[in-house]
GROMACS .gro file of C-alpha atoms in nm:
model
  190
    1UNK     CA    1  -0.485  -1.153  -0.757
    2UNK     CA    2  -0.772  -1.018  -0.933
    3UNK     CA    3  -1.159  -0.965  -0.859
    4UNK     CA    4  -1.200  -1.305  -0.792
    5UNK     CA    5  -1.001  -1.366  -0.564
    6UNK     CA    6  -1.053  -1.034  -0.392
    7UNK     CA    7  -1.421  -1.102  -0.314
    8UNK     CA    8  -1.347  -1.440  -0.184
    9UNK     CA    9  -1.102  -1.299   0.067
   10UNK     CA   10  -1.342  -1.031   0.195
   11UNK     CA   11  -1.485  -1.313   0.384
   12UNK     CA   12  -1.842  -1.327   0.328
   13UNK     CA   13  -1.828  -0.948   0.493
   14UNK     CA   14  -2.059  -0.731   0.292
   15UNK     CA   15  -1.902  -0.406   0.352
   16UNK     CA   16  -1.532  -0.567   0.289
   17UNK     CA   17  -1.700  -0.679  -0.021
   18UNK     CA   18  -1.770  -0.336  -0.124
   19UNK     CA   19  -1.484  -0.150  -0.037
   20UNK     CA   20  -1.268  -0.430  -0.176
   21UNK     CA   21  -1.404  -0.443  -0.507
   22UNK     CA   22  -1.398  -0.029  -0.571
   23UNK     CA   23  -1.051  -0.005  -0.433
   24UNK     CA   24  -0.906  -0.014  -0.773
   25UNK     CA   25  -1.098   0.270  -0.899
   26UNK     CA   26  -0.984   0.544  -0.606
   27UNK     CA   27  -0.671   0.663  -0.612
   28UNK     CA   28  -0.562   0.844  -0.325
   29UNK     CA   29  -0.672   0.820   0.018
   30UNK     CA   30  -0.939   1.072   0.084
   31UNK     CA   31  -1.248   0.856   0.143
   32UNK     CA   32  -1.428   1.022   0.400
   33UNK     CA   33  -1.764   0.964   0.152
   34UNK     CA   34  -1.792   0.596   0.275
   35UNK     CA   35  -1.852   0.381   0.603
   36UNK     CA   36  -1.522   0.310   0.779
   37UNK     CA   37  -1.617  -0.049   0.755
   38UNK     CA   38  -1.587   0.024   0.362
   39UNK     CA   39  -1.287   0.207   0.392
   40UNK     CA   40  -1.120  -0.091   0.583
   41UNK     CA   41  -1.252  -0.299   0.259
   42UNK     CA   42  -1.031  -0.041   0.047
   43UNK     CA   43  -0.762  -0.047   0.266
   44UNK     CA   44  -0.789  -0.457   0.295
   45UNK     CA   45  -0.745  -0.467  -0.128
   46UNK     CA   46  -0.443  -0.309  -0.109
   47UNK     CA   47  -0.276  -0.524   0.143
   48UNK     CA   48  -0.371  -0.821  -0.047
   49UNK     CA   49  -0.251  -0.633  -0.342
   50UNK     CA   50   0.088  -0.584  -0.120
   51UNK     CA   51   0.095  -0.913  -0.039
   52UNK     CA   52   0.076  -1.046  -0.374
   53UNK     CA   53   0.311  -0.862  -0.530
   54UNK     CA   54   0.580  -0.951  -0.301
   55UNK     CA   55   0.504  -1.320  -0.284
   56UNK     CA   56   0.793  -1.516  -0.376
   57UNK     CA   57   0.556  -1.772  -0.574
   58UNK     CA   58   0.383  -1.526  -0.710
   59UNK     CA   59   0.694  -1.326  -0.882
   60UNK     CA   60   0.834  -1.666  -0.992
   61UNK     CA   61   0.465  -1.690  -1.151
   62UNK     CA   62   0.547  -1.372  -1.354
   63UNK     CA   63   0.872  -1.464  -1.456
   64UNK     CA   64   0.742  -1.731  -1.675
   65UNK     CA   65   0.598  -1.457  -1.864
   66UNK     CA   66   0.876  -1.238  -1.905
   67UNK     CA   67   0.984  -1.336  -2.232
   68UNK     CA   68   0.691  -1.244  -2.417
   69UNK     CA   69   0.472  -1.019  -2.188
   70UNK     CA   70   0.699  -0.881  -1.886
   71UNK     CA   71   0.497  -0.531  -1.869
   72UNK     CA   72   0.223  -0.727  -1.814
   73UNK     CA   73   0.310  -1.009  -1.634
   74UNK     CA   74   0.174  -0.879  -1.300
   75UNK     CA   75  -0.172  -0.840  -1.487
   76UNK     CA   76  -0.128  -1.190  -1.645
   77UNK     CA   77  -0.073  -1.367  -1.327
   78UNK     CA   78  -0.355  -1.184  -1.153
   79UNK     CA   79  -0.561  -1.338  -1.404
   80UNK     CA   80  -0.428  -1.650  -1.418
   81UNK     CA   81  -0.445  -1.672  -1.049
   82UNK     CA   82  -0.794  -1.588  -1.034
   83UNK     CA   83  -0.851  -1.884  -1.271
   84UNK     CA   84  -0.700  -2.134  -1.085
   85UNK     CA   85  -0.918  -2.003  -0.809
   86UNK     CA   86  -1.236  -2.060  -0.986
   87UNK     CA   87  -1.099  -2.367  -1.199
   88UNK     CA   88  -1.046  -2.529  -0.801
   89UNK     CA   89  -1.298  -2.314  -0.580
   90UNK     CA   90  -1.443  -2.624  -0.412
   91UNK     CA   91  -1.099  -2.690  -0.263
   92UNK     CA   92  -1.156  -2.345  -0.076
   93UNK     CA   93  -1.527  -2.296  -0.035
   94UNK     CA   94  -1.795  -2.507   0.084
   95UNK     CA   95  -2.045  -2.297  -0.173
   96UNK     CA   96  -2.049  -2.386  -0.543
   97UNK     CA   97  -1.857  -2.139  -0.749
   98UNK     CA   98  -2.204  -2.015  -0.923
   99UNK     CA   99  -2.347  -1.942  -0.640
  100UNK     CA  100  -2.049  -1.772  -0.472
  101UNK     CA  101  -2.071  -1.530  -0.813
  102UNK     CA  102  -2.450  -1.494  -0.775
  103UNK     CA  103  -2.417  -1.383  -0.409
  104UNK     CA  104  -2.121  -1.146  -0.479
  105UNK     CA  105  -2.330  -0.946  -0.787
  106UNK     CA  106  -2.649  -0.932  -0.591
  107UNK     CA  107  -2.454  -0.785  -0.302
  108UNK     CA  108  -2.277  -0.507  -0.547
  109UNK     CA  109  -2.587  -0.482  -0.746
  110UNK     CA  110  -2.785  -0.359  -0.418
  111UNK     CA  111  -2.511  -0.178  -0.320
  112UNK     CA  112  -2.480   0.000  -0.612
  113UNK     CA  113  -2.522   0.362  -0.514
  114UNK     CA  114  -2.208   0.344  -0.297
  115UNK     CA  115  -1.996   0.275  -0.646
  116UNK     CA  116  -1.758   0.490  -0.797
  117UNK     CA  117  -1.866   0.579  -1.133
  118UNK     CA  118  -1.614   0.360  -1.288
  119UNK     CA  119  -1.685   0.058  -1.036
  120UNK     CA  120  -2.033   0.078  -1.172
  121UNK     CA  121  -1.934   0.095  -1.558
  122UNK     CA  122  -1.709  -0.228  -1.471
  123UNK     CA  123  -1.988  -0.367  -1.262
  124UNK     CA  124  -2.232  -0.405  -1.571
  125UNK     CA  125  -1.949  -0.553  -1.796
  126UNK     CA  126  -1.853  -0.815  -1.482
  127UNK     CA  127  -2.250  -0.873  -1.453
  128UNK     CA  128  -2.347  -0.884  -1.813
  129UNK     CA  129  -2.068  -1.130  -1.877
  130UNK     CA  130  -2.032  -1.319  -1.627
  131UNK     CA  131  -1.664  -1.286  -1.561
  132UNK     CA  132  -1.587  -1.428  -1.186
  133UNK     CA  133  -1.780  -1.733  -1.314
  134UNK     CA  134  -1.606  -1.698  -1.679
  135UNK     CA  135  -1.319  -1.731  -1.489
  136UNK     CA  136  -1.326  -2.093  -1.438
  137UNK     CA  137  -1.225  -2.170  -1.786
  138UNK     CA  138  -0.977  -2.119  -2.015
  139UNK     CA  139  -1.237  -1.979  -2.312
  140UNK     CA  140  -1.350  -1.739  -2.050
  141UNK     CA  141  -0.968  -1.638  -1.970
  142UNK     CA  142  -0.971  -1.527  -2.331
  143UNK     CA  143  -1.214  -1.344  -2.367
  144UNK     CA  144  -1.130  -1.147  -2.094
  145UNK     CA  145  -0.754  -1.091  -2.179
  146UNK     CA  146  -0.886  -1.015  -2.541
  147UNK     CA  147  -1.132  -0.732  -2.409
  148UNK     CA  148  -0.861  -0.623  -2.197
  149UNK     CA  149  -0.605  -0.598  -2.449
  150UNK     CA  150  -0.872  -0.371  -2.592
  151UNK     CA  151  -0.862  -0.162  -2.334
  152UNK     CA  152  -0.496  -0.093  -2.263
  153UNK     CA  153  -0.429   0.019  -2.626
  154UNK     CA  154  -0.036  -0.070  -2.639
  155UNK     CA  155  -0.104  -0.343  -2.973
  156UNK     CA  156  -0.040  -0.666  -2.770
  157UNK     CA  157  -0.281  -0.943  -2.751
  158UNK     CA  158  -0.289  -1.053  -2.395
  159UNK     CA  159  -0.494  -1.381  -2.489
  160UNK     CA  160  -0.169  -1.491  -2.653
  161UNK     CA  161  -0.055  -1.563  -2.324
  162UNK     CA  162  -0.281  -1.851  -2.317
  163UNK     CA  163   0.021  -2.053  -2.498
  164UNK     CA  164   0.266  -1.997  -2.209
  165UNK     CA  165  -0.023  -2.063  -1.959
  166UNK     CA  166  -0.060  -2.402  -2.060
  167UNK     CA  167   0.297  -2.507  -2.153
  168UNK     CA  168   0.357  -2.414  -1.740
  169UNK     CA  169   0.012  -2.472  -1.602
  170UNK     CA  170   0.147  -2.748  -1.361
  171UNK     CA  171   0.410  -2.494  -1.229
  172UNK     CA  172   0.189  -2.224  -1.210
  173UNK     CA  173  -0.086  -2.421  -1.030
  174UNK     CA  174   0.141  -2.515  -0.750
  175UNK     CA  175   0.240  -2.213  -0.723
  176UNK     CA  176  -0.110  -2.062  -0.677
  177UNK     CA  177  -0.201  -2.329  -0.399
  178UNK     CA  178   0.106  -2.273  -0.212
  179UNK     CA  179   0.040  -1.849  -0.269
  180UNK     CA  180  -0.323  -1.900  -0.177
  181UNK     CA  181  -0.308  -2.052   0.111
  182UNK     CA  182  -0.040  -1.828   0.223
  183UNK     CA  183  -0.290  -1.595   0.134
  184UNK     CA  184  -0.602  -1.726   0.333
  185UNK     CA  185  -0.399  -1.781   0.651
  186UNK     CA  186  -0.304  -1.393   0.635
  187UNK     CA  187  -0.609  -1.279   0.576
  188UNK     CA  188  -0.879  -1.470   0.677
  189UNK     CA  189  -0.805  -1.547   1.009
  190UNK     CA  190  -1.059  -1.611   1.302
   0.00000   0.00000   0.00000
């Protein structure tokens, strides 16, 4: 799953928020400059990210890629994932999608001084453009697999993936509900 999907699983918990969304951008695990409530927001990322991986619907997601994009399948799905998740948010959240996104960059915006360096670099691109909301269609997918092809510098154009999306968007849709409410149940309980 991607940032999406990460913020909406930190359960309206600011602090999980936090430490979920810079969890990318730490390697390691020396975090002793942040809140143990933030640190449990870290350490909740990469269980999801554990989770994922090894989610039978989500590796039959990836496969569909394989063809074409298997390096980056993992990163495809992710994305893809996170789409479905905005494309359907009202099936999981009582709050409109908008205002979901507003609430999650005001809450990293304020907390700003907590961020990584990078987090904060990504911040301004995820702010300026919009991306969790972005994510909702399939223009906004684009763009964002076209800036990040951009950014991994290996000459592929991830927004080609767009074809395969939609050729096995049924497929790949149940496969999200079915992964995300695995997904909810684990970590959202209570």
């Amino acid at each position: 799953m991607n940032y999406l999907a990460h913020a909406f699983l930190s359960n309206n918990n600011t602090n999980l928020l936090i430490g979920n969304f810079i969890a990318d951008h730490l390697r390691g695990n020396n975090f002793s400059n942040y809140s143990p409530e933030i640190i449990e927001g870290i350490y909740l990322h990469r269980k999801i990210d554990t989770f994922t991986d090894s989610h039978e619907r989500f590796k039959s997601s990836k496969r569909l890629f394989y063809k074409d994009f298997e390096r980056y399948s993992g990163i495809l799905i992710d994305i893809y994932f996170d789409h479905l998740l905005a494309k359907n948010f009202s099936n999981y959240s009582t709050i409109h999608l908008k205002e979901f996104c507003d609430n999650v960059y005001t809450i990293y915006s304020e907390s700003e001084q907590l961020l990584p360096k990078s987090s904060s670099n990504f911040l301004d691109y995820v702010i300026k453009n919009n991306i969790y909301y972005e994510y909702s269609s399939i223009a906004g997918i684009e763009k964002v697999l076209f800036h990040l092809s951009h950014r991994i510098k290996h000459n592929v154009m991830l927004n080609d993936s767009i074809a395969i999306f939609k050729l096995h968007e049924k497929e790949l849709e149940d496969n999200f509900k079915l992964f995300f409410n695995d997904a909810v149940k684990e970590f959202m309980k209570g």
